[in-house]
Short mmCIF file of C-alpha atoms and ligand atoms in Angstrom, two decimals:
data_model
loop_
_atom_site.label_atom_id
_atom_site.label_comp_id
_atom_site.label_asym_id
_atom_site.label_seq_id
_atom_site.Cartn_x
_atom_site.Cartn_y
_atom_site.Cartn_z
CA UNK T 15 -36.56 96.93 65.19
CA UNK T 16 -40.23 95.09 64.55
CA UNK T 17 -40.97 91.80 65.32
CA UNK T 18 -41.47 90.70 62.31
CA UNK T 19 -39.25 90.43 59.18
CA UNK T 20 -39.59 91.78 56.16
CA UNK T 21 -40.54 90.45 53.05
CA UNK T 22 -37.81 89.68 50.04
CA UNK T 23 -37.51 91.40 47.77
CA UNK T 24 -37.82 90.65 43.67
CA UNK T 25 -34.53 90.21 41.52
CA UNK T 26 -33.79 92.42 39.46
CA UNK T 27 -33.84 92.32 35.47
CA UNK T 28 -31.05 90.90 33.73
CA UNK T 29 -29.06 93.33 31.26
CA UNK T 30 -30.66 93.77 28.10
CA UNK T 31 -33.70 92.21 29.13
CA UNK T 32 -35.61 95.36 29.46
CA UNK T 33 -35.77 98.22 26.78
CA UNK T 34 -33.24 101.19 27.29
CA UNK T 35 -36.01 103.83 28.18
CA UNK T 36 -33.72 106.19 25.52
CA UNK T 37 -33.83 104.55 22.07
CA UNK T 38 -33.51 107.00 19.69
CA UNK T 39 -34.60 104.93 16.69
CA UNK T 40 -38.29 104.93 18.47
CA UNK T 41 -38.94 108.76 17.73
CA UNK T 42 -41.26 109.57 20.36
CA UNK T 43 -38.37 108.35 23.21
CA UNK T 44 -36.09 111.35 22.29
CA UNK T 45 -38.28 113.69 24.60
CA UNK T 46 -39.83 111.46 26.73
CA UNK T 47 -36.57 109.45 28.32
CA UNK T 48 -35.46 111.09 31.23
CA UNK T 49 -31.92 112.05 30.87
CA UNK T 50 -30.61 111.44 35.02
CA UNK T 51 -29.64 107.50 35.99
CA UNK T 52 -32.41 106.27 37.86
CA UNK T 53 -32.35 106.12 41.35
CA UNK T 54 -31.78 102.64 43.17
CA UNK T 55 -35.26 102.35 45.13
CA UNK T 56 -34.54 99.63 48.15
CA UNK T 57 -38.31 97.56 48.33
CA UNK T 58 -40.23 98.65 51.33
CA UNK T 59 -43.76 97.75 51.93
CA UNK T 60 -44.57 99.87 49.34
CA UNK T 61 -42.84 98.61 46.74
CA UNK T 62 -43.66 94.57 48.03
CA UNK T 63 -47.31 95.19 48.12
CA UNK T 64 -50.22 95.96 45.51
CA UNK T 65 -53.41 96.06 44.69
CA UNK T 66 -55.39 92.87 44.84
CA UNK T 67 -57.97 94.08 41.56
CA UNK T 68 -59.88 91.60 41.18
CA UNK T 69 -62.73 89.32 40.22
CA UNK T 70 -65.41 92.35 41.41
CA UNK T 71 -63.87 94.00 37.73
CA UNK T 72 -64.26 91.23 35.72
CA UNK T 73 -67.58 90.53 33.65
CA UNK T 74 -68.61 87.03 32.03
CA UNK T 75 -67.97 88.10 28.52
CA UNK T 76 -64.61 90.10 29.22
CA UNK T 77 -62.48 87.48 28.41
CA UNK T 78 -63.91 87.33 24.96
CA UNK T 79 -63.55 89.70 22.34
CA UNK T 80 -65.82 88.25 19.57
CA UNK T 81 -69.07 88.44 21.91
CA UNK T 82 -69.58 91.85 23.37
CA UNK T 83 -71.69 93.32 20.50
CA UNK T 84 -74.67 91.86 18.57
CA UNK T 85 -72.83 90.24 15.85
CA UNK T 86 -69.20 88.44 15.16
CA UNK T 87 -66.80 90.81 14.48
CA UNK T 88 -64.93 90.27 11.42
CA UNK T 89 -61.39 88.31 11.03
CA UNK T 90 -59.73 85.47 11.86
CA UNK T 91 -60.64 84.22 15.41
CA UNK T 92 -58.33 83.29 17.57
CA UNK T 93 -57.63 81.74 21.28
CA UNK T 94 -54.93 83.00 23.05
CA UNK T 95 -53.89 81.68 26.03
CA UNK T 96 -51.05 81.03 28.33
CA UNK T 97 -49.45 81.01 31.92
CA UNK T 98 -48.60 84.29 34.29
CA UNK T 99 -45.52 82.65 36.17
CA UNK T 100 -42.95 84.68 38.30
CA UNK T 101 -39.16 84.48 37.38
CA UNK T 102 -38.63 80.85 39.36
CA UNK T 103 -41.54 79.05 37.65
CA UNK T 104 -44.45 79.49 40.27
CA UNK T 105 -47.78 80.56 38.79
CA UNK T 106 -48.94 84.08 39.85
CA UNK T 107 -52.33 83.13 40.66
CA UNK T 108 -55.94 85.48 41.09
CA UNK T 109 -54.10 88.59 38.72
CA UNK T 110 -55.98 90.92 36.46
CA UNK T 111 -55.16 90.46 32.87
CA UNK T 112 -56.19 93.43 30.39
CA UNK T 113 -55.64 93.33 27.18
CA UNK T 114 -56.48 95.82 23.98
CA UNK T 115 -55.97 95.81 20.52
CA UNK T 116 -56.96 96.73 16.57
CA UNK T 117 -59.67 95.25 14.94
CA UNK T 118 -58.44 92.50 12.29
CA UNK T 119 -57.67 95.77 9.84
CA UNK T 120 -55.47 97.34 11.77
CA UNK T 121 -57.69 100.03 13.40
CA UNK T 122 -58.36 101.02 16.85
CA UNK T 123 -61.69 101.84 18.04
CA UNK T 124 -60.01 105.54 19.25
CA UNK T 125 -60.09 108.86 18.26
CA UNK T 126 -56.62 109.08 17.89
CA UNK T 127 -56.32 106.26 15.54
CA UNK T 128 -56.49 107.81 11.62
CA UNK T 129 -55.36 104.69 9.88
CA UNK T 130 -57.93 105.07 7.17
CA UNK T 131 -58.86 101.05 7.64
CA UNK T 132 -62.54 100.35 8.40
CA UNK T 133 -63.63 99.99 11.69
CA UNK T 134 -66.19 97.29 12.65
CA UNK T 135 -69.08 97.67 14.43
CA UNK T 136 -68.61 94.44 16.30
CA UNK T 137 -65.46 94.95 17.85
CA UNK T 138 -64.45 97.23 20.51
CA UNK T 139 -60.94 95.26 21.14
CA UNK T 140 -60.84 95.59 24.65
CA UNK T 141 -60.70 92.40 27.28
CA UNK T 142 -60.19 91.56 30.41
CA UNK T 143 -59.67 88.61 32.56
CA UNK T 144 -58.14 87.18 36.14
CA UNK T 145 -55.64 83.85 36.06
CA UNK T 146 -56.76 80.66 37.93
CA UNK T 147 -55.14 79.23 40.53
CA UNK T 148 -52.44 77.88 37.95
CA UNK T 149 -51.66 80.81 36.58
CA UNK T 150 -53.41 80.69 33.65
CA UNK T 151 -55.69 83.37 31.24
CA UNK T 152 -58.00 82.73 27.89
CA UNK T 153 -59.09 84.95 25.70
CA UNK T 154 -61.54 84.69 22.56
CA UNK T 155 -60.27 87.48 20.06
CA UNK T 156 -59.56 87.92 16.32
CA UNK T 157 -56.15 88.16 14.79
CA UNK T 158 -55.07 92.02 14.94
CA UNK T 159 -53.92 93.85 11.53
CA UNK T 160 -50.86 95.65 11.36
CA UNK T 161 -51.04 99.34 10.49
CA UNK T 162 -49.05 102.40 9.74
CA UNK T 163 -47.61 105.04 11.90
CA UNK T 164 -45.08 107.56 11.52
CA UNK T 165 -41.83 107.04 13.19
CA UNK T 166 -39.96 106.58 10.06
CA UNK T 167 -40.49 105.85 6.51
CA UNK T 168 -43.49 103.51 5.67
CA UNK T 169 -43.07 102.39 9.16
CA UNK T 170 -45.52 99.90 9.89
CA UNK T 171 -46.45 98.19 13.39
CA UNK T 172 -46.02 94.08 13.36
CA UNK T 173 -49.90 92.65 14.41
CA UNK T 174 -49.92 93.07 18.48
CA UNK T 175 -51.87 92.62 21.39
CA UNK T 176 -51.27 94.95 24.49
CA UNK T 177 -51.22 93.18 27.85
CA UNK T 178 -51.19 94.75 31.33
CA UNK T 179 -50.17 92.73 34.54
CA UNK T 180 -50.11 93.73 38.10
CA UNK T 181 -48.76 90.43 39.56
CA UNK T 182 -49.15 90.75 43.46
CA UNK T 183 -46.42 93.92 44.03
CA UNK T 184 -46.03 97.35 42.55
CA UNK T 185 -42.55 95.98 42.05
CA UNK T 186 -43.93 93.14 38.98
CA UNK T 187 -46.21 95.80 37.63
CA UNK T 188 -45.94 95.24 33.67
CA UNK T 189 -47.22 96.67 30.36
CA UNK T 190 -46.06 94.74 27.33
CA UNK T 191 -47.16 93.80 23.45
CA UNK T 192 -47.59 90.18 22.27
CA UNK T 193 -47.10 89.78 18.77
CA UNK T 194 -47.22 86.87 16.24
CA UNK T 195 -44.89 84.43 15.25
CA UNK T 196 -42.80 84.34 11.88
CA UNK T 197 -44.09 88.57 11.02
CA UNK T 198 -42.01 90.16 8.08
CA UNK T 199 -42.32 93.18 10.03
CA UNK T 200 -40.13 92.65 13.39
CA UNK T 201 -37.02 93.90 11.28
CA UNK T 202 -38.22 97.25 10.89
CA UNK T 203 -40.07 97.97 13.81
CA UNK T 204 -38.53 99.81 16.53
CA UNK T 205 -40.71 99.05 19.57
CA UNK T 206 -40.43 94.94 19.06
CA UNK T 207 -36.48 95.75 18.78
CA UNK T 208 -36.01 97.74 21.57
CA UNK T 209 -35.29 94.70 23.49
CA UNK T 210 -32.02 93.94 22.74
CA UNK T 211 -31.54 90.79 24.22
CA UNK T 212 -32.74 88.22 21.23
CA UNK T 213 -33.47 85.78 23.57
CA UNK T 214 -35.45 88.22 25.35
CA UNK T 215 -37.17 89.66 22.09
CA UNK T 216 -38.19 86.35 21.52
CA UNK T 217 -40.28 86.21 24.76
CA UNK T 218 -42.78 88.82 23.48
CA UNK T 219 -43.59 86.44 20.52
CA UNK T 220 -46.35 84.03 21.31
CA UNK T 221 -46.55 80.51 19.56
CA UNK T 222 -48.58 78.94 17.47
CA UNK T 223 -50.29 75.86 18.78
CA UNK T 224 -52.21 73.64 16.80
CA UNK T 225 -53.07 71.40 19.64
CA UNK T 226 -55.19 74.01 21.36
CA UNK T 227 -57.04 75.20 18.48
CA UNK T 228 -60.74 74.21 18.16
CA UNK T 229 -61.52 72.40 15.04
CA UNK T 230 -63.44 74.34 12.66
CA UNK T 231 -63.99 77.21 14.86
CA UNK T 232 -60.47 79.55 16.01
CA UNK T 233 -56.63 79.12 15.61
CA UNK T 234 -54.84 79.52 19.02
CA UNK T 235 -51.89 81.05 20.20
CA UNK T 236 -50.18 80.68 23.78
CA UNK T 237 -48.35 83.18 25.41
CA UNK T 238 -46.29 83.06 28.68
CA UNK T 239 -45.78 85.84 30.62
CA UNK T 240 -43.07 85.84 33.27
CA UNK T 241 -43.10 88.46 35.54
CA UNK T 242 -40.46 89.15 38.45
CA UNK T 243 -39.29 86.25 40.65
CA UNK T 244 -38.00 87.38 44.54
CA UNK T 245 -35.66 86.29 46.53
CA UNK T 246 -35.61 83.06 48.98
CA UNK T 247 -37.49 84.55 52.49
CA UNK T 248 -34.38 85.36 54.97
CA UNK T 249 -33.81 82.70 57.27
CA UNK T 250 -34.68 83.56 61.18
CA UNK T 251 -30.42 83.84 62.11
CA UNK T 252 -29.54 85.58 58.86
CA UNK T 253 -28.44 89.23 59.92
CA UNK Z 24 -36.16 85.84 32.62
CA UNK Z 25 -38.37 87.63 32.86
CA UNK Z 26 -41.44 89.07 29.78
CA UNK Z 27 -39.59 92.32 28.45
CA UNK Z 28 -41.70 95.40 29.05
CA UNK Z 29 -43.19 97.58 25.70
CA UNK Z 30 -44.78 101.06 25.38
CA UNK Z 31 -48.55 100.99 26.50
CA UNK Z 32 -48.60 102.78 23.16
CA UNK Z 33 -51.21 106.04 22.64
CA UNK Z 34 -54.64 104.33 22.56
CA UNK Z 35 -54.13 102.32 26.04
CA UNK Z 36 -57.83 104.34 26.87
CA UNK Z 37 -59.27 101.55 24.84
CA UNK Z 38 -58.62 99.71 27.52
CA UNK Z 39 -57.08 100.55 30.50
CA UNK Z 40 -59.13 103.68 32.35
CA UNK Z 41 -62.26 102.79 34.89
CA UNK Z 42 -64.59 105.04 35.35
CA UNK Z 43 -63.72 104.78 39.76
CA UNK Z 44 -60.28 104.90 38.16
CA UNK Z 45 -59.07 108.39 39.79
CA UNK Z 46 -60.36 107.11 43.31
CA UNK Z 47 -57.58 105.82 45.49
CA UNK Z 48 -60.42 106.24 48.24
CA UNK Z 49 -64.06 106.60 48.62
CA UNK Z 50 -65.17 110.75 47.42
CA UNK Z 51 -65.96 111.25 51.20
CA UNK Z 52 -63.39 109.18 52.90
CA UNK Z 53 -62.28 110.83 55.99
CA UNK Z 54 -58.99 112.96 54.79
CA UNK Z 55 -59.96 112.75 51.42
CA UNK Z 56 -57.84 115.45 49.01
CA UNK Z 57 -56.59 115.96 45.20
CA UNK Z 58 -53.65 114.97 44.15
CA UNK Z 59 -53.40 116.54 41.18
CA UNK Z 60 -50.02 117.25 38.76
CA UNK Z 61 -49.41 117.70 35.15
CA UNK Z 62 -46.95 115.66 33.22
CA UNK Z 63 -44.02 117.54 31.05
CA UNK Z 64 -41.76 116.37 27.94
CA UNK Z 65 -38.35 117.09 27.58
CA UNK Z 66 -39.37 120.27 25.60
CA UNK Z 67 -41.49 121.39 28.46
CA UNK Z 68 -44.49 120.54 26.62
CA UNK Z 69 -47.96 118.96 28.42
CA UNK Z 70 -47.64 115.17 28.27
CA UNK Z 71 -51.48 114.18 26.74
CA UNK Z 72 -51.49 110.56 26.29
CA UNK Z 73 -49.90 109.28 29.37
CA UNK Z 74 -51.31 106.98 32.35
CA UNK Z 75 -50.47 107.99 36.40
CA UNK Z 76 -51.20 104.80 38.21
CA UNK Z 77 -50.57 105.11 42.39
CA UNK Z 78 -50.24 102.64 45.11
CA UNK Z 79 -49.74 103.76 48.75
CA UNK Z 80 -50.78 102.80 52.53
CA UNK Z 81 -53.96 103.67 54.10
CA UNK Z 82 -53.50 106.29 57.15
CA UNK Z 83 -52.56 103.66 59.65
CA UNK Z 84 -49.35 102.52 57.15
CA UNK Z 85 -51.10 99.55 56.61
CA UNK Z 86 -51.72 97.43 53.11
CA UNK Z 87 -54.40 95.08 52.47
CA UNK Z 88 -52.52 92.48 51.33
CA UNK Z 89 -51.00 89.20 52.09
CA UNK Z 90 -46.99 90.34 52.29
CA UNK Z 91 -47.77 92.97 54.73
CA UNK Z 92 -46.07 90.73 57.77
CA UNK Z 93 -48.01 92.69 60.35
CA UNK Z 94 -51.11 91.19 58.31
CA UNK Z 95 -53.47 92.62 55.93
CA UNK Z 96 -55.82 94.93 57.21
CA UNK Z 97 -59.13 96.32 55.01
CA UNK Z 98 -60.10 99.71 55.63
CA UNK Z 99 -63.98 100.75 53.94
CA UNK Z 100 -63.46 102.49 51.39
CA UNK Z 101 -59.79 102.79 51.03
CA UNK Z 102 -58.08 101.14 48.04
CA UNK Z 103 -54.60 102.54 48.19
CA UNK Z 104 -54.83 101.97 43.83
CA UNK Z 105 -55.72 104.70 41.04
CA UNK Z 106 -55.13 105.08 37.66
CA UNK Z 107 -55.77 108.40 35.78
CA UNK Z 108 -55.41 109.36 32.19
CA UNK Z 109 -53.78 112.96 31.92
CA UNK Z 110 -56.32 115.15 29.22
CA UNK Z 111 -55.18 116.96 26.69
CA UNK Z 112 -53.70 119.78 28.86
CA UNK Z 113 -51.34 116.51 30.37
CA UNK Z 114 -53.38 117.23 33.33
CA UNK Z 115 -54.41 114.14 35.85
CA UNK Z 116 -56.05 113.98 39.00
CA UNK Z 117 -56.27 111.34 41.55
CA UNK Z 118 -58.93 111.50 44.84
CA UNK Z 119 -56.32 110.03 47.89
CA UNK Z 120 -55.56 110.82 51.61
CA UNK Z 121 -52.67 110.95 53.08
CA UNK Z 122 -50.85 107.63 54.02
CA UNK Z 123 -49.18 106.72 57.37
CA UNK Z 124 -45.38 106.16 58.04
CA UNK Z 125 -44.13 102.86 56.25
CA UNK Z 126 -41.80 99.85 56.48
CA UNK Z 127 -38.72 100.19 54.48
CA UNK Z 128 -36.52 96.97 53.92
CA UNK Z 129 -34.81 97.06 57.11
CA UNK Z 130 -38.46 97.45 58.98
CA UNK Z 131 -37.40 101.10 59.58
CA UNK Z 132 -40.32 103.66 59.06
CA UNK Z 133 -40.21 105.70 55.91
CA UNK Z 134 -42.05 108.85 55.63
CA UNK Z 135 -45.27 109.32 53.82
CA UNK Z 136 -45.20 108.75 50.97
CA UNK Z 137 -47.21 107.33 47.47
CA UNK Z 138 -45.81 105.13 44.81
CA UNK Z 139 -46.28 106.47 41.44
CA UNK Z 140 -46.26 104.54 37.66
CA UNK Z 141 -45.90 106.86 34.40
CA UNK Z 142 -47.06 105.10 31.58
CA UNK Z 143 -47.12 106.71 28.21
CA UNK Z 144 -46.65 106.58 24.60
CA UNK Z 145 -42.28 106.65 24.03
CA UNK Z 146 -41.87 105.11 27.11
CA UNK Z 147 -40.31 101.27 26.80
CA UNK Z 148 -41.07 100.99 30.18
CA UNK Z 149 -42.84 102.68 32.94
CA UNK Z 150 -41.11 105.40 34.96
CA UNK Z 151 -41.33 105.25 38.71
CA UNK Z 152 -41.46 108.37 41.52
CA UNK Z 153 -42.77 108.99 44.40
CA UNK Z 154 -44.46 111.82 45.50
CA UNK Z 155 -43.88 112.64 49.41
CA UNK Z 156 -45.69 116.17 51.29
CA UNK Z 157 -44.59 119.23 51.94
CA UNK Z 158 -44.26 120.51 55.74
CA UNK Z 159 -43.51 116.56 57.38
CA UNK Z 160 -41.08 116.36 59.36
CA UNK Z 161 -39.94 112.74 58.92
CA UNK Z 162 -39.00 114.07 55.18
CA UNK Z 163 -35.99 114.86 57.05
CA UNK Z 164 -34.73 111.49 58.50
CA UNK Z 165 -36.47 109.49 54.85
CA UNK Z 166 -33.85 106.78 53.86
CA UNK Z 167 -35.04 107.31 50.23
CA UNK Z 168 -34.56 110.94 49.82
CA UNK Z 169 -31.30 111.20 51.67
CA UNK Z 170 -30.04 109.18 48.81
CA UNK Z 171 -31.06 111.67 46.28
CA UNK Z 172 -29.09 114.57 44.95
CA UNK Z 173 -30.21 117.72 47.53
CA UNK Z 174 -31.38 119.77 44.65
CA UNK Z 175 -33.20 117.30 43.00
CA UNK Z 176 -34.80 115.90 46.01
CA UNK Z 177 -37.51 118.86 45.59
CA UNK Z 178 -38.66 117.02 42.81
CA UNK Z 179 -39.95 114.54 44.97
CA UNK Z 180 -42.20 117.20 47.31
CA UNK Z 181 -45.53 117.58 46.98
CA UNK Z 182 -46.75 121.54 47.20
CA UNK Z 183 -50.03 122.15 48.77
CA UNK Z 184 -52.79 123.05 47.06
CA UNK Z 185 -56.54 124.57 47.94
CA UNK Z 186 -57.85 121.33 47.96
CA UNK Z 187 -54.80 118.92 48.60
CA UNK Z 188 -51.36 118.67 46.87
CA UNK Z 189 -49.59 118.86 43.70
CA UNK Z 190 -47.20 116.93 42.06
CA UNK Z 191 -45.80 117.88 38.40
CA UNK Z 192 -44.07 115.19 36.54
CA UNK Z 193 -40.82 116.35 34.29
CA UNK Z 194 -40.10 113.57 32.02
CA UNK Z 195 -37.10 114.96 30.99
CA UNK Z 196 -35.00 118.22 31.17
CA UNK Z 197 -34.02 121.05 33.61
CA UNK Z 198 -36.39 120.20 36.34
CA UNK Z 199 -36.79 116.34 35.35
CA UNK Z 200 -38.16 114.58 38.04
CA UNK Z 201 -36.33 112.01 39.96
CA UNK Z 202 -37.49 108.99 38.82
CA UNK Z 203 -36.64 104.90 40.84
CA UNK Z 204 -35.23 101.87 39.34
CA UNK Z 205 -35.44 98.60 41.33
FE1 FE X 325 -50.65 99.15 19.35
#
């Protein structure tokens, strides 16, 4: 055996907190869900470490959306804002934040994306940003639009921002969608329900806060993100 | 309570590919190979909009980072971390070298092996493999695989290549690919 113990490991997610990988009502799952249980994966080094990406990736401007071309993109501007904490409340501090997004009619700036809503010359929709040593992230952006795809009848996606985290382990590694309080489409959308946990759901919706807006210039909206918490270190005469 | 995961949707190259992206290390890092694999559907179809992200040890085992207990170490030019689009065959490839033996939970060495993150359109959350090489003979004594299903184990193998290995991802189906939970 080494001299030295391992690290703990991080807790699992509770039921229902995460999406079932196979939800049929989300079209494009049917043939991309793999069909075998997963396999339990005990956390080695592997799994306990990851990349430290960092501050070198990070420009001046990254963090805000609104002043990476010549002019102000169009829409309604908006901080948003918030805390990267693991599962027991402690900030995850120095983490890369990415975010992207539509423009404020509902249309990426990809090839892919045929919603035939304008683009706008002064948005790309794609921001980055590291947390401090609290935990926390800002970013200057405009309010996404919501826009049509094709999973089922008139289907339409709620207005969403993506967010990637690494945390400090492959293990808290997460991709998720922040979306905006009170919108009249969560009921039909099959991505935002795929959580089936309410309580849970209702993590992924950010909230409005009046206090941090900035008078006469942006709305703001904070959103938490709580990412895996671990285990208390073994003690020395634990087995 | 923890943030539920979502799909990183199909237009994540808005904002998540670098152009170093593919290179876990430096082009001319001592070692250096392709790892290079194409990702499947369940109808055996080429998988165009998803992400492979890896994360592995440098040669020595080691990780640069604070929870490695035997203390982080920095190697030029070594990462361990790439991320790689697949194109529009599903294709990706990622510029690595081979890791050393690691630590599993118990401090017992594992064999080689490379931590691997699908990301892609219709999935909720990521999927996670591992991709370990052909012709090593600690394959044999690996905690991890001698959990998993003989048959499907090969899943999990690397096949060597003319310039490194190959690793084909199944999402789903016959030969779906074993994939971790934990
Ligand atoms: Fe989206």
């Amino acid at each position: 055996m080494p001299d030295w113990k391992p690290p703990a490991p991080y807790r699992s997610h509770a039921p229902d907190e995460q999406p079932p990988l196979e939800s049929p009502e989300y079209g494009s799952t049917r043939l991309r869900s793999p069909r075998q249980p997963l396999v339990a994966l005990p956390q080695g080094l592997t799994e306990l470490t990851g990349p430290v990406l960092g501050s070198d990736r990070v420009g001046p401007l990254d963090h805000d959306l609104t002043r990476q071309h010549d002019g102000e993109p169009q829409g309604e501007r908006i901080e948003v804002f918030g805390r990267v904490l693991d599962g027991d409340g402690r900030p995850v501090r120095d983490t890369l934040v990415e975010v992207w997004q539509t423009n404020a009619a509902g249309r990426y700036l990809h090839a892919g994306d045929r919603h035939p809503a304008p683009l706008d010359p002064n948005f790309t929709g794609a921001g980055r940003a590291m947390t401090d040593s609290e935990g926390r992230y800002r970013f200057v952006t405009i309010k996404p639009g919501a826009y049509p795809w094709r999973n089922h009848h008139n289907a339409w996606r709620p207005a969403h921002i993506h967010f990637s985290l690494f945390g400090h382990a492959f293990t808290q590694r997460l991709v998720t969608q922040m979306y905006f309080p009170n919108d009249p489409l969560f009921d039909q959308d099959p991505i935002f329900n795929s959580v089936r946990d309410p309580a849970a759901r209702q993590r992924l919706v950010a909230a409005f806060d009046l206090g941090a807006t900035t008078p006469e210039w942006s709305l703001a909206y904070r959103f938490d993100i709580v990412l895996r918490g671990r285990d208390a270190t073994p003690m020395e005469d634990e087995a | 309570m923890t943030t539920p995961s979502q799909t990183v949707g199909p237009f994540f190259a808005l904002g998540l590919p670098w152009a170093d992206g593919p290179f876990a290390v430096a082009e001319d890092f001592p070692g250096a190979f392709w790892l290079r694999g194409v990702v499947l559907d369940g109808a055996g179809e080429p998988v165009p909009d998803a992400l492979i992200e890896i994360w592995q040890a440098d040669p020595a085992g080691r990780f640069d980072h604070p929870d490695d207990p035997r203390g982080p170490v920095a190697t030029a030019g070594f990462r361990g971390f790439a991320r790689c689009p697949t194109d529009t065959d599903g294709r990706y490839a990622i510029r690595t070298v081979r890791p050393g033996p690691v630590p599993g939970p118990d401090g017992h060495l594992q064999a080689p092996h490379i931590d691997v993150s699908v990301l892609a359109r219709g999935l909720l959350d990521r999927l996670v493999t591992r991709v370990y090489f052909p012709d090593e003979a600690a394959n044999a004594d690996d905690p991890v695989l001698a959990t998993v299903d003989a048959v499907r184990r090969q899943t999990l193998i690397a096949k060597e290549t003319d310039d490194g290995i190959a690793f084909d991802i199944t999402m789903q189906g016959d030969h779906e690919t074993v994939f971790f939970t934990f």
